[in-house]
Coordinates of C-alpha atoms in Angstrom, one line a residue:
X1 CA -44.6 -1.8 -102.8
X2 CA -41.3 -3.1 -101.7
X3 CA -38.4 -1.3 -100.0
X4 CA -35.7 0.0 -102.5
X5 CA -33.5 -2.9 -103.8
X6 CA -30.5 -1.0 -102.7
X7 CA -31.5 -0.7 -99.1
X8 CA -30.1 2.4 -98.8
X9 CA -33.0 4.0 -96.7
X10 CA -34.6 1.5 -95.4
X11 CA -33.7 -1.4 -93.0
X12 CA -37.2 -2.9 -92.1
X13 CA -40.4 -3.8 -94.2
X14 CA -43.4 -1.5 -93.0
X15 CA -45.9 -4.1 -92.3
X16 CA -48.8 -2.1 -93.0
X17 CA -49.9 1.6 -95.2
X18 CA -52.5 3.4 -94.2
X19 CA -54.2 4.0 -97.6
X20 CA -53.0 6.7 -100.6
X21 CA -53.2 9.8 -98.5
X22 CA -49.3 8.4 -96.9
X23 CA -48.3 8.4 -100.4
X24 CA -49.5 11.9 -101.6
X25 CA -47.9 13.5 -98.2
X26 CA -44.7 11.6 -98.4
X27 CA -41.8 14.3 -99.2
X28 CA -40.0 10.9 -100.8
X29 CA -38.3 12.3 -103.9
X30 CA -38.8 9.2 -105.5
X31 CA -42.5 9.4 -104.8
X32 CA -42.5 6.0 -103.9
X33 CA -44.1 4.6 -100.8
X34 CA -40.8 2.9 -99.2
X35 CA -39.0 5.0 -96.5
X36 CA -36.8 4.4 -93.7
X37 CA -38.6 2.4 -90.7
X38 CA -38.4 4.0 -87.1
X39 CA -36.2 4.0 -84.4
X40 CA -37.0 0.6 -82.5
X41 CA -38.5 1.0 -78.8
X42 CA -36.1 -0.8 -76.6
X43 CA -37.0 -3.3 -74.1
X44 CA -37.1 -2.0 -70.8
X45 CA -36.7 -5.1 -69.1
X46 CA -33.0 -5.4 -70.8
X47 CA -32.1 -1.7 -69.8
X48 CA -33.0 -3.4 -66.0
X49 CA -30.8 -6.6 -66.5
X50 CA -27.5 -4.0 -67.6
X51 CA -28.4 -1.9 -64.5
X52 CA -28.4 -5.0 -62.3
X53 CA -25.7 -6.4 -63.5
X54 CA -23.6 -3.0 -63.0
X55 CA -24.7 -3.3 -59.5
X56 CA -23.9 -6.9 -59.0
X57 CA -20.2 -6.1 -60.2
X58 CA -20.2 -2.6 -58.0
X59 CA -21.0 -5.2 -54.8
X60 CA -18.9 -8.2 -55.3
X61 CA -16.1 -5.1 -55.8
X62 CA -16.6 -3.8 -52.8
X63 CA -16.7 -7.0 -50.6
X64 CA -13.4 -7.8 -52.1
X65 CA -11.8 -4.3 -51.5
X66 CA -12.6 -4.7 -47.2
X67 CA -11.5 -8.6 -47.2
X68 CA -8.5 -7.7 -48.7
X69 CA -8.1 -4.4 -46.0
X70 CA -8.7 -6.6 -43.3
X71 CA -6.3 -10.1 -44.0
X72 CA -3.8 -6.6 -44.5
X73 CA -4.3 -5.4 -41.0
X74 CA -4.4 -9.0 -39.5
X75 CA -0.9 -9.2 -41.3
X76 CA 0.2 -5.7 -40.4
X77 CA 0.1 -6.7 -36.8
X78 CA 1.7 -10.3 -37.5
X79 CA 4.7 -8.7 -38.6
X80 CA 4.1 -5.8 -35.8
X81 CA 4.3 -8.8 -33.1
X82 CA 6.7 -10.8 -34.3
X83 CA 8.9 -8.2 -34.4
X84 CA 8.8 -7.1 -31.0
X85 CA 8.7 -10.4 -29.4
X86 CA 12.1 -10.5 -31.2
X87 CA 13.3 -7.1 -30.4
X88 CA 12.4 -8.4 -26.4
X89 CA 14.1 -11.4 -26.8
X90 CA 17.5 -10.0 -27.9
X91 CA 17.3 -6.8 -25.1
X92 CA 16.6 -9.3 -22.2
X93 CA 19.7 -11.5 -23.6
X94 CA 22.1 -8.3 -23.8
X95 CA 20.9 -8.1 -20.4
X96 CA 22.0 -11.1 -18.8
X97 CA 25.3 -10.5 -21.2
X98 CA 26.0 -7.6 -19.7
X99 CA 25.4 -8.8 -16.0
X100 CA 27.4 -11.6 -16.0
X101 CA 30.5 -10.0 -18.1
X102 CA 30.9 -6.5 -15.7
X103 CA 29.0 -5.0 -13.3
X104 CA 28.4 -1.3 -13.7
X105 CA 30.0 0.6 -11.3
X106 CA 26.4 3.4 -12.1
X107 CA 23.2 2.4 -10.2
X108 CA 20.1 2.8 -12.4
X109 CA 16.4 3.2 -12.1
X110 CA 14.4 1.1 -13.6
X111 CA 14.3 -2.6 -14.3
X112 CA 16.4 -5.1 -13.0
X113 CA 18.2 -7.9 -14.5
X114 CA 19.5 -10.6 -12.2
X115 CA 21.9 -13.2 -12.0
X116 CA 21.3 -16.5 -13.5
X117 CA 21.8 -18.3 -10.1
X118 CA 18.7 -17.2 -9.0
X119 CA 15.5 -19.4 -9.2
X120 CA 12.7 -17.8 -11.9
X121 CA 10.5 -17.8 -9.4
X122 CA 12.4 -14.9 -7.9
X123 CA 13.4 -13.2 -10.8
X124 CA 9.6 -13.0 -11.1
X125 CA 8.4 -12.2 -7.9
X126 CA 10.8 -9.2 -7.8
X127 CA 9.3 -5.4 -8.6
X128 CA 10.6 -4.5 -12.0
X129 CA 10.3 -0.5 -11.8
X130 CA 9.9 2.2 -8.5
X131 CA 13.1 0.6 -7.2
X132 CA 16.7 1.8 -7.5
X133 CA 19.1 -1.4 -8.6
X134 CA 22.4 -1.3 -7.2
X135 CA 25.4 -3.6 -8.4
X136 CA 27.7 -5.7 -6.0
X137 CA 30.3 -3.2 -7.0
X138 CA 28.6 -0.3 -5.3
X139 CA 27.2 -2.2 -2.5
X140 CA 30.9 -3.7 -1.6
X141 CA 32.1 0.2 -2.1
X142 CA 29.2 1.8 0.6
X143 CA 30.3 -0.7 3.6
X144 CA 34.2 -0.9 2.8
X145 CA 33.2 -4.2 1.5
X146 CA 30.8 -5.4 4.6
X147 CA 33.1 -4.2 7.3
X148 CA 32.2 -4.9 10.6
X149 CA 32.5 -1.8 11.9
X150 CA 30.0 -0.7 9.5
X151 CA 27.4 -2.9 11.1
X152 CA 24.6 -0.7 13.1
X153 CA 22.3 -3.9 14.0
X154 CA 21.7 -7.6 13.9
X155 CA 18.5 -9.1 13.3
X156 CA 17.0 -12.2 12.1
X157 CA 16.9 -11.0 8.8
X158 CA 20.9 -10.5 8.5
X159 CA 23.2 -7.8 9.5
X160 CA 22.3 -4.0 8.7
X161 CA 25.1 -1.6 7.4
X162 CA 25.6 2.0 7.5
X163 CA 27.2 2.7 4.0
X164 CA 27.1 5.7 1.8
X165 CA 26.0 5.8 -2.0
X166 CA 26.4 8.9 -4.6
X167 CA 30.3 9.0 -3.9
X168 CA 29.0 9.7 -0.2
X169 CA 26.8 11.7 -0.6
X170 CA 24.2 9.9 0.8
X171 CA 23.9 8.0 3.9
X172 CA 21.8 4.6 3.9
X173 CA 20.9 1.5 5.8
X174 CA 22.2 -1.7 4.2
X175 CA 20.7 -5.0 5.0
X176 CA 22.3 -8.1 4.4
X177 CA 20.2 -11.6 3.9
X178 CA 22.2 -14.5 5.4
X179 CA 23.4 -16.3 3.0
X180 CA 21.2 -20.2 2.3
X181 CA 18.6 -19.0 4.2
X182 CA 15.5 -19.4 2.4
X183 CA 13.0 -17.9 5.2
X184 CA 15.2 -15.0 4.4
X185 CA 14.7 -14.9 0.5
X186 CA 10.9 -15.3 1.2
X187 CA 10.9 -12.4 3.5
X188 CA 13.3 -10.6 1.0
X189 CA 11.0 -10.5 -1.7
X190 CA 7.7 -9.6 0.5
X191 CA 9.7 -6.5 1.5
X192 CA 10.3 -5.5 -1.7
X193 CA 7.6 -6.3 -3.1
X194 CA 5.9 -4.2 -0.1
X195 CA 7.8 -1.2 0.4
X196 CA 7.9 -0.6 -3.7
X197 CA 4.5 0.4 -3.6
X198 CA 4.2 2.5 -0.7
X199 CA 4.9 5.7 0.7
X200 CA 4.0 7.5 3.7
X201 CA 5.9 9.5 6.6
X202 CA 5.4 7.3 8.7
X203 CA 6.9 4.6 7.2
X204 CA 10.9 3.7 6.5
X205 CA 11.6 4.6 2.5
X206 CA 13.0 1.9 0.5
X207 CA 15.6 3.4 -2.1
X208 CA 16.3 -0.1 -3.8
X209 CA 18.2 -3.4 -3.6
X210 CA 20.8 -5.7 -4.7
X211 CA 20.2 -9.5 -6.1
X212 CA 23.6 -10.3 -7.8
X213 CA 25.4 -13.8 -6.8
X214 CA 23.7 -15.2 -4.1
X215 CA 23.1 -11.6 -2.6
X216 CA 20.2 -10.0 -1.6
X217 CA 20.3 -6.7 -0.1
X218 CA 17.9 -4.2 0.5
X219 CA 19.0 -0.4 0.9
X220 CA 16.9 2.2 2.8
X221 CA 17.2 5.5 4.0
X222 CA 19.4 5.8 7.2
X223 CA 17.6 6.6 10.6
X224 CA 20.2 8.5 12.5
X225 CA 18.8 7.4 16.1
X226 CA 18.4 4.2 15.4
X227 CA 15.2 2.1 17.0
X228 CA 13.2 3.0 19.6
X229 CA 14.7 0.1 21.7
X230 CA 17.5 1.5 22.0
X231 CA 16.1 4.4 23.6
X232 CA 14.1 2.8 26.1
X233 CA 16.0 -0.1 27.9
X234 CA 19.3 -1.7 27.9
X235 CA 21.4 1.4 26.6
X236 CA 23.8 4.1 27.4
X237 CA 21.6 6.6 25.3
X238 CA 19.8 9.3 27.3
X239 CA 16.0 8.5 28.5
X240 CA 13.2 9.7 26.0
X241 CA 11.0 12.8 27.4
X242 CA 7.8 11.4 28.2
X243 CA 6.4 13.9 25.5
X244 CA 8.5 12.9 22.9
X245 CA 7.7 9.0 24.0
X246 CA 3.9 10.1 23.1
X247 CA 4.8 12.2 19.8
X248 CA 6.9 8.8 18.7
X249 CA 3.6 6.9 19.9
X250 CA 1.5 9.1 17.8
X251 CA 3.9 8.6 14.6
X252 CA 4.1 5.0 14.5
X253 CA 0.1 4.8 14.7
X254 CA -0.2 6.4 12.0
X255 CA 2.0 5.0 10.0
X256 CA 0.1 1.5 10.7
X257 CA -3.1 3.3 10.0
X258 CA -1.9 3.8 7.2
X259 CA -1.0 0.0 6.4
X260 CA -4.4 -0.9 7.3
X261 CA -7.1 1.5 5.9
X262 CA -4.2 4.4 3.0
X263 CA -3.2 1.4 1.0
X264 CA -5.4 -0.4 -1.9
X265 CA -5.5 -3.2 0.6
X266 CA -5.1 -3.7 4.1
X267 CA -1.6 -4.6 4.8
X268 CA -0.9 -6.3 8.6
X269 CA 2.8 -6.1 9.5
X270 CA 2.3 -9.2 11.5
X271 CA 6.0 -7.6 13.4
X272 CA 5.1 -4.6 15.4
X273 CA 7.6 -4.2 18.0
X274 CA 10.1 -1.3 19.4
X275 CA 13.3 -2.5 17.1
X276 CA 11.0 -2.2 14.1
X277 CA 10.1 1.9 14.7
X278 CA 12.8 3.5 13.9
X279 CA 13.9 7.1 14.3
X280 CA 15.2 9.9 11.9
X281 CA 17.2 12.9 13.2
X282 CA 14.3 14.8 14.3
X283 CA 12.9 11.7 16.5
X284 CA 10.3 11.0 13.5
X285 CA 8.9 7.7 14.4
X286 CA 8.9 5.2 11.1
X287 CA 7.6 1.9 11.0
X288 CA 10.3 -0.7 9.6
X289 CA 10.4 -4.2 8.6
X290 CA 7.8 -5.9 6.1
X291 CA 9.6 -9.0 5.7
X292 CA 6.2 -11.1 7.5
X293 CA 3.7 -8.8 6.0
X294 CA 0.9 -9.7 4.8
X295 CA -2.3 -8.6 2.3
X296 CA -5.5 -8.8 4.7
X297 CA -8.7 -9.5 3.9
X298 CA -9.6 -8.6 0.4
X299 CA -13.6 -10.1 0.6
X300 CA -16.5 -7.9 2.2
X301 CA -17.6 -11.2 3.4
X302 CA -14.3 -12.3 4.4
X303 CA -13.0 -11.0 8.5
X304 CA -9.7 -12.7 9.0
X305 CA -6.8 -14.6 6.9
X306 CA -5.7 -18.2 7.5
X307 CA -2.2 -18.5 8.0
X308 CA 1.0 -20.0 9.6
X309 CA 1.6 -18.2 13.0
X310 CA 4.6 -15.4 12.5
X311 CA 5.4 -12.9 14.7
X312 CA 8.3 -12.0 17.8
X313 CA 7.1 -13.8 21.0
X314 CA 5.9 -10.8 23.6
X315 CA 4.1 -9.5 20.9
X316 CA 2.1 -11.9 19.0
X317 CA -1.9 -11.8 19.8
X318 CA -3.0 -14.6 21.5
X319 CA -6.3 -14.7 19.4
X320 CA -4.3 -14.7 16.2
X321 CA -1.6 -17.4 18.1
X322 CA -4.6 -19.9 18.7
X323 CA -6.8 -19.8 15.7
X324 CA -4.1 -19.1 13.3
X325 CA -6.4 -16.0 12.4
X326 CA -4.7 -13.0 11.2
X327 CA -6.6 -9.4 11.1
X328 CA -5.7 -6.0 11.4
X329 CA -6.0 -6.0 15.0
X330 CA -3.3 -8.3 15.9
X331 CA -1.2 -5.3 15.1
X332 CA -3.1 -3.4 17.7
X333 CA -2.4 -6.3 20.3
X334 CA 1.4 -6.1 19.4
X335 CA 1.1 -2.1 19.5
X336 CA -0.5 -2.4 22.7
X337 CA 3.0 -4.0 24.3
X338 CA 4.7 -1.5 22.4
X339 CA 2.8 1.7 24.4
X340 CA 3.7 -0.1 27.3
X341 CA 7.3 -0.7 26.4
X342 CA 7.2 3.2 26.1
X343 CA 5.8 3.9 29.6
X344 CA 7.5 0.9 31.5
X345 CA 11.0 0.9 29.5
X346 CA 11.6 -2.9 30.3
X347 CA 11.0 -6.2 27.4
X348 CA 7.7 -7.7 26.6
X349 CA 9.2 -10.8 28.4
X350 CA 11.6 -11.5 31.7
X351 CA 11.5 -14.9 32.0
X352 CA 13.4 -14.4 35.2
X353 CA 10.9 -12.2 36.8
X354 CA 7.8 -13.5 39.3
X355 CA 5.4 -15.3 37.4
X356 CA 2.7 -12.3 37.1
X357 CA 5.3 -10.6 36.2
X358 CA 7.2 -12.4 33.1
X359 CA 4.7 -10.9 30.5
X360 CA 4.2 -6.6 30.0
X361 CA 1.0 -7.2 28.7
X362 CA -0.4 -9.3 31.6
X363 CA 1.5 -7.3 34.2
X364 CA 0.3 -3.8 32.6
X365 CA -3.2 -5.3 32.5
X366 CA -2.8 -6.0 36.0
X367 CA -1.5 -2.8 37.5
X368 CA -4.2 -1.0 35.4
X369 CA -6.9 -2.6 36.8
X370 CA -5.3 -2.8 40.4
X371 CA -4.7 1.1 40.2
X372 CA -1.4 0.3 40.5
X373 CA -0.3 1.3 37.1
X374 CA 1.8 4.6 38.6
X375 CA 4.4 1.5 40.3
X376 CA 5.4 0.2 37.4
X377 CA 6.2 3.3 35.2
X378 CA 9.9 4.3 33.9
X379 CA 11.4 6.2 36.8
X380 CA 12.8 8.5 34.6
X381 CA 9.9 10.1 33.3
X382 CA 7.5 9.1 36.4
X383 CA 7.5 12.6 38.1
X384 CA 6.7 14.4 35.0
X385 CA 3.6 12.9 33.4
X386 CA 0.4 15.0 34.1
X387 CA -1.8 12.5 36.0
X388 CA -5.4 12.9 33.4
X389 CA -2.5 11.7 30.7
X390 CA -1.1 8.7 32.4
X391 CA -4.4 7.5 33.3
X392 CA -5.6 8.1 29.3
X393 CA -2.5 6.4 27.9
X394 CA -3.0 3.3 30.2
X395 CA -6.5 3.2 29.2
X396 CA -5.1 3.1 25.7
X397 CA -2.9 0.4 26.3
X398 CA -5.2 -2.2 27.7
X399 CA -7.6 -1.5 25.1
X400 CA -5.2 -2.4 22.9
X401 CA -4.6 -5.7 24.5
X402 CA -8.1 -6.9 24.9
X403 CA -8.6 -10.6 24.2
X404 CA -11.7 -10.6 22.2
X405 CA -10.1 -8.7 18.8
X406 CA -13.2 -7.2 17.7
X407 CA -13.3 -5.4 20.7
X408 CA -9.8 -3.6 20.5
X409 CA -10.1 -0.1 18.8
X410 CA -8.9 0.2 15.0
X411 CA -5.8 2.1 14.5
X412 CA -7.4 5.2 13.4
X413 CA -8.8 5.5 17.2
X414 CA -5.6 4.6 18.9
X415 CA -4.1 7.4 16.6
X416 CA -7.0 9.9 18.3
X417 CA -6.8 8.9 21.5
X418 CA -2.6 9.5 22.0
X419 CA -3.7 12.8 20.6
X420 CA -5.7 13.2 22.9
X421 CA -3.4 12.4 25.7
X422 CA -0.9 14.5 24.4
X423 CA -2.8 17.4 24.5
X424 CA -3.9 16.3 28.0
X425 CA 0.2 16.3 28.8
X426 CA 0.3 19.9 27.0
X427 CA -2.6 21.3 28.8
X428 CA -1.0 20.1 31.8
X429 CA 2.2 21.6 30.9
X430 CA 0.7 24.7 30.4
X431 CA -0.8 25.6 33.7
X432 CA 2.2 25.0 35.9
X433 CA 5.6 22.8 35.8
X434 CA 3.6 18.9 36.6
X435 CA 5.4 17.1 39.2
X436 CA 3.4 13.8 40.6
X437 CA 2.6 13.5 43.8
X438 CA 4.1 10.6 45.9
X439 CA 0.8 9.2 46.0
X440 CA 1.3 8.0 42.2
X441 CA 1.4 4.3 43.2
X442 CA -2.5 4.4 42.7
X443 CA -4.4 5.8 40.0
X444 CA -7.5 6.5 41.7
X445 CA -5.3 8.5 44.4
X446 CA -4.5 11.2 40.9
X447 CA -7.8 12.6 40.9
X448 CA -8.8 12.2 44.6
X449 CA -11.3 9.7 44.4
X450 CA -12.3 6.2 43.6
X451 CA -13.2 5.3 40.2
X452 CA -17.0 4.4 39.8
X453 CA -17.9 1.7 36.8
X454 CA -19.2 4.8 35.4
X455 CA -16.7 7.3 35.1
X456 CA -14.2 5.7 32.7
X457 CA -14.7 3.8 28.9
X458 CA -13.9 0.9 30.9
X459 CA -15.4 -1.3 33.5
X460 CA -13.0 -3.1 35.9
X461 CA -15.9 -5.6 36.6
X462 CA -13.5 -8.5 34.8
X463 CA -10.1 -9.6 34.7
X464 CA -10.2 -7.6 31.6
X465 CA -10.9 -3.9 30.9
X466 CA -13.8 -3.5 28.6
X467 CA -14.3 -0.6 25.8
X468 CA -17.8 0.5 25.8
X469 CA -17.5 1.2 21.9
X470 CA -14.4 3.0 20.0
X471 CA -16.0 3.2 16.7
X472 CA -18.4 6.5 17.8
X473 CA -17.8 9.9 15.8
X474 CA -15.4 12.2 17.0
X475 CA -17.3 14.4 18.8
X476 CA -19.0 11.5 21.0
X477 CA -15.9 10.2 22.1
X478 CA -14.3 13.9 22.8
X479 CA -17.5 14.3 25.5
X480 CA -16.8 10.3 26.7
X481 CA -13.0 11.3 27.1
X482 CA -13.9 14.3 29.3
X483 CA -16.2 12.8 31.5
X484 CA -13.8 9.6 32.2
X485 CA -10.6 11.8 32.4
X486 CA -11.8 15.1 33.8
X487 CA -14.3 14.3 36.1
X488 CA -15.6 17.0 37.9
X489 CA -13.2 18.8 36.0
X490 CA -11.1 19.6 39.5
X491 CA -7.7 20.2 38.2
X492 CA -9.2 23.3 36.5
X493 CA -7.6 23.0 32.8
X494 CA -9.0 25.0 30.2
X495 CA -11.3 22.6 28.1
X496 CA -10.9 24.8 24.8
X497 CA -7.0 24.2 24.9
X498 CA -7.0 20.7 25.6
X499 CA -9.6 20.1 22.6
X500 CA -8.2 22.4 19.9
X501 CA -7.4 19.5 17.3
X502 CA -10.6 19.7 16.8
X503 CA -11.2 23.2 16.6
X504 CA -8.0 23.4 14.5
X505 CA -7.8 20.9 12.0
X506 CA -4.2 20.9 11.5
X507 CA -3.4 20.2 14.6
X508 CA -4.7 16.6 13.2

């Protein structure tokens, strides 16, 4: 019993036969006991190893495909960069091509390129967008190439220009930095750098600048009446209303409360004084001049910021002059001088005058708490001021120039308070034509009586007026105010009227 010596039908040897009864069954034709040998079972364990190794190939595939995606990107953005950085390269070198070969006789928005006299440090420090760049060309063209009879003012900074831009269309105020003076340049690029990033009302517009060989010239909107200066003292212009002296008060508050509470940081103008408010056609009061500006405090933590003493002598703050301490409220001091520069219409300083007398701020300060304040009013509002409002705007004055700084009132509260006054003045104004009696040479003669330590927001105990606290709600102070300029309420004015900012808020 051996398989068939052909091997056609069988393969394998069957190791074993299970007796005759195989043999009788077996549908063989040949009737012989060989046959073809089964299928063979397959190992499982190699049907495993081919499934692995499928797998194995499937990962180390996959690992490959993301490496490879990711060294793509990583080169994607190679190229990306490089390319750019080159494209950059060759726009700001068409730039300076351009500059130095013509200048356009078309102002643009946007960013400026500038000459290659200047240092880098001012090429960076300049704003690069929200400011309008004007050529030489068109700068020479608005003043008749810096005529003098262009020239509307003189300051430290340079001369100012009236010139017209968009073939003149468009009046504007040119100023010109001297020429080498590097207090100037400093005070050029603070400016900018300032006025570029804000906007209020209250506040002069900047509509761009010039820094093209050895110039730098800042352009703003034109204020047809010019500063407030020249409206108060030392001029042929007609005298101010005393209303429209509080209504240009009011408007130059606000726009340094503004600077010091609307902006991301508080900003101190550090140069509050009558020839930097300007006025628009319609006696719109805007605060000018951010040459010495600075950021304030940016720390909870911190109160006050260290720096080199800058200001206009009448106006600096004596705290801020001694420490070298520079808050907010310095620019209450200085806006102190300024309300009484308003009501007195004479300088901060006569050096020439008795010695009480040289400084406003001590000489107001002393009239107030003297009673005497009425003597030393412009005569040409003195008979017009309602008596409850010149007592409230003097009050508003020396709190301003208090001598402890923490003690002066924030802007915001100087900003209420004229309101207040003014609708004292209107209430006034109202119940008959105001005319002030002779007797105006002492406060406490306007309402009749002696003041008592009681009956005003401050005590005349010290050399010093004292505010019993300015940072009370609204309402508080609206009850102080009445008390302390009311009284008894003897001149009879209707309380509703004189309060109605409050009842109407857009009289706010």
């Amino acid at each position: 019993m051996h398989p068939l010596s052909n091997g056609r039908d069988t393969k394998f040897s069957d190791p074993f036969l299970n007796g005759l009864e195989i043999f009788k069954i077996s549908e063989n034709s040949l009737k012989s006991l060989a046959g073809p040998n089964p299928d063979p079972i397959q190992n499982p364990n190699n049907s495993n190893a081919g499934h692995n190794k499928k797998k194995s190939i499937s990962g180390t595939t996959l690992i490959g495909v993301v490496l490879g995606a990711v060294f793509g990107v990583i080169l994607v953005f190679i190229v990306v960069f490089f390319v750019f950085r080159s494209k950059r390269k060759t726009k700001g070198e068409m730039a300076t091509t351009t500059k130095e070969s013509k200048s356009s006789a078309t102002s643009k928005w946007g960013p400026l390129s500038f000459s290659t006299t200047k240092s880098s440090n001012t090429q960076n420090s300049l704003p690069s967008d929200l400011c309008r760049s004007f050529s030489l060309l068109e700068i020479r063209a608005a003043t008749n190439n810096f005529d003098e009879l262009f020239i509307v003012g003189v300051g430290g900074f340079g001369h100012v220009y009236k010139g017209y831009i968009d073939n003149g269309a468009t009046p504007v105020a040119i100023k010109r930095l001297k020429p080498g003076s590097q207090q100037g340049e400093n005070e050029f690029i603070n400016e900018i750098d300032m006025l570029s990033k804000l906007r209020h009302l209250h506040l002069v517009s900047l509509i761009g600048y010039c820094n093209e060989n050895n110039e730098m010239i800042i352009v703003y909107d034109y204020m047809e009446r010019g500063t407030l200066r020249d409206h108060l003292y030392n001029t042929e212009n007609p005298a101010l209303s005393w209303k429209q002296r509080l209504q240009i008060s009011i408007g130059a508050a606000r726009g340094l409360h503004y600077l010091h509470t609307g902006a991301k940081h508080t900003i101190i103008h550090r140069d509050v004084k009558t020839t930097n408010i300007l006025l628009d056609e319609k006696w719109m009061a805007k605060v000018s001049d951010f040459g010495l500006s600075r950021i304030g405090p940016t720390g909870i933590t911190k109160a006050h910021v260290s720096t080199v003493v800058k200001g206009s002598v009448g106006y600096l703050d004596p705290e801020y002059y001694k420490r070298q301490r520079l808050t907010e409220k310095s620019d209450v001091y200085s806006f102190g001088v300024v309300l009484f520069e308003i009501l007195c219409a004479r300088p901060p300083l006569i050096r020439t005058a008795e010695k009480k007398q040289v400084s406003l701020a001590d000489w107001g300060r002393y009239c107030y708490k003297n009673g005497t304040l009425g003597s030393i009013v412009d005569p040409s509002v003195k008979w017009s001021i309602a008596p409850e409002c010149l007592r409230k705007f003097g009050e508003i004055a020396v709190s301003c120039l208090l001598d402890d700084g923490t003690m002066r009132p924030s802007m915001n509260d100087v900003v209420w308070m004229l309101e207040f006054a003014l609708q004292l003045q209107e209430s006034a104004e109202q119940r008959e034509h105001v005319v002030i009696p002779h007797t105006l040479g002492r406060i406490d003669d306007l309402e009749g009586e002696k003041r008592g330590e009681n009956d005003d927001v401050f005590s005349s105990g010290t050399s010093v007026a004292h505010v019993s606290d300015f940072n009370k709600s609204s309402e508080v102070s609206v009850s102080t105010m009445t008390t302390s300029s009311s009284g008894d309420n003897s001149y009879g004015y209707n309380k509703e009227s004189v309060f109605s900012e409050i009842v109407d808020p857009k009289a706010r």
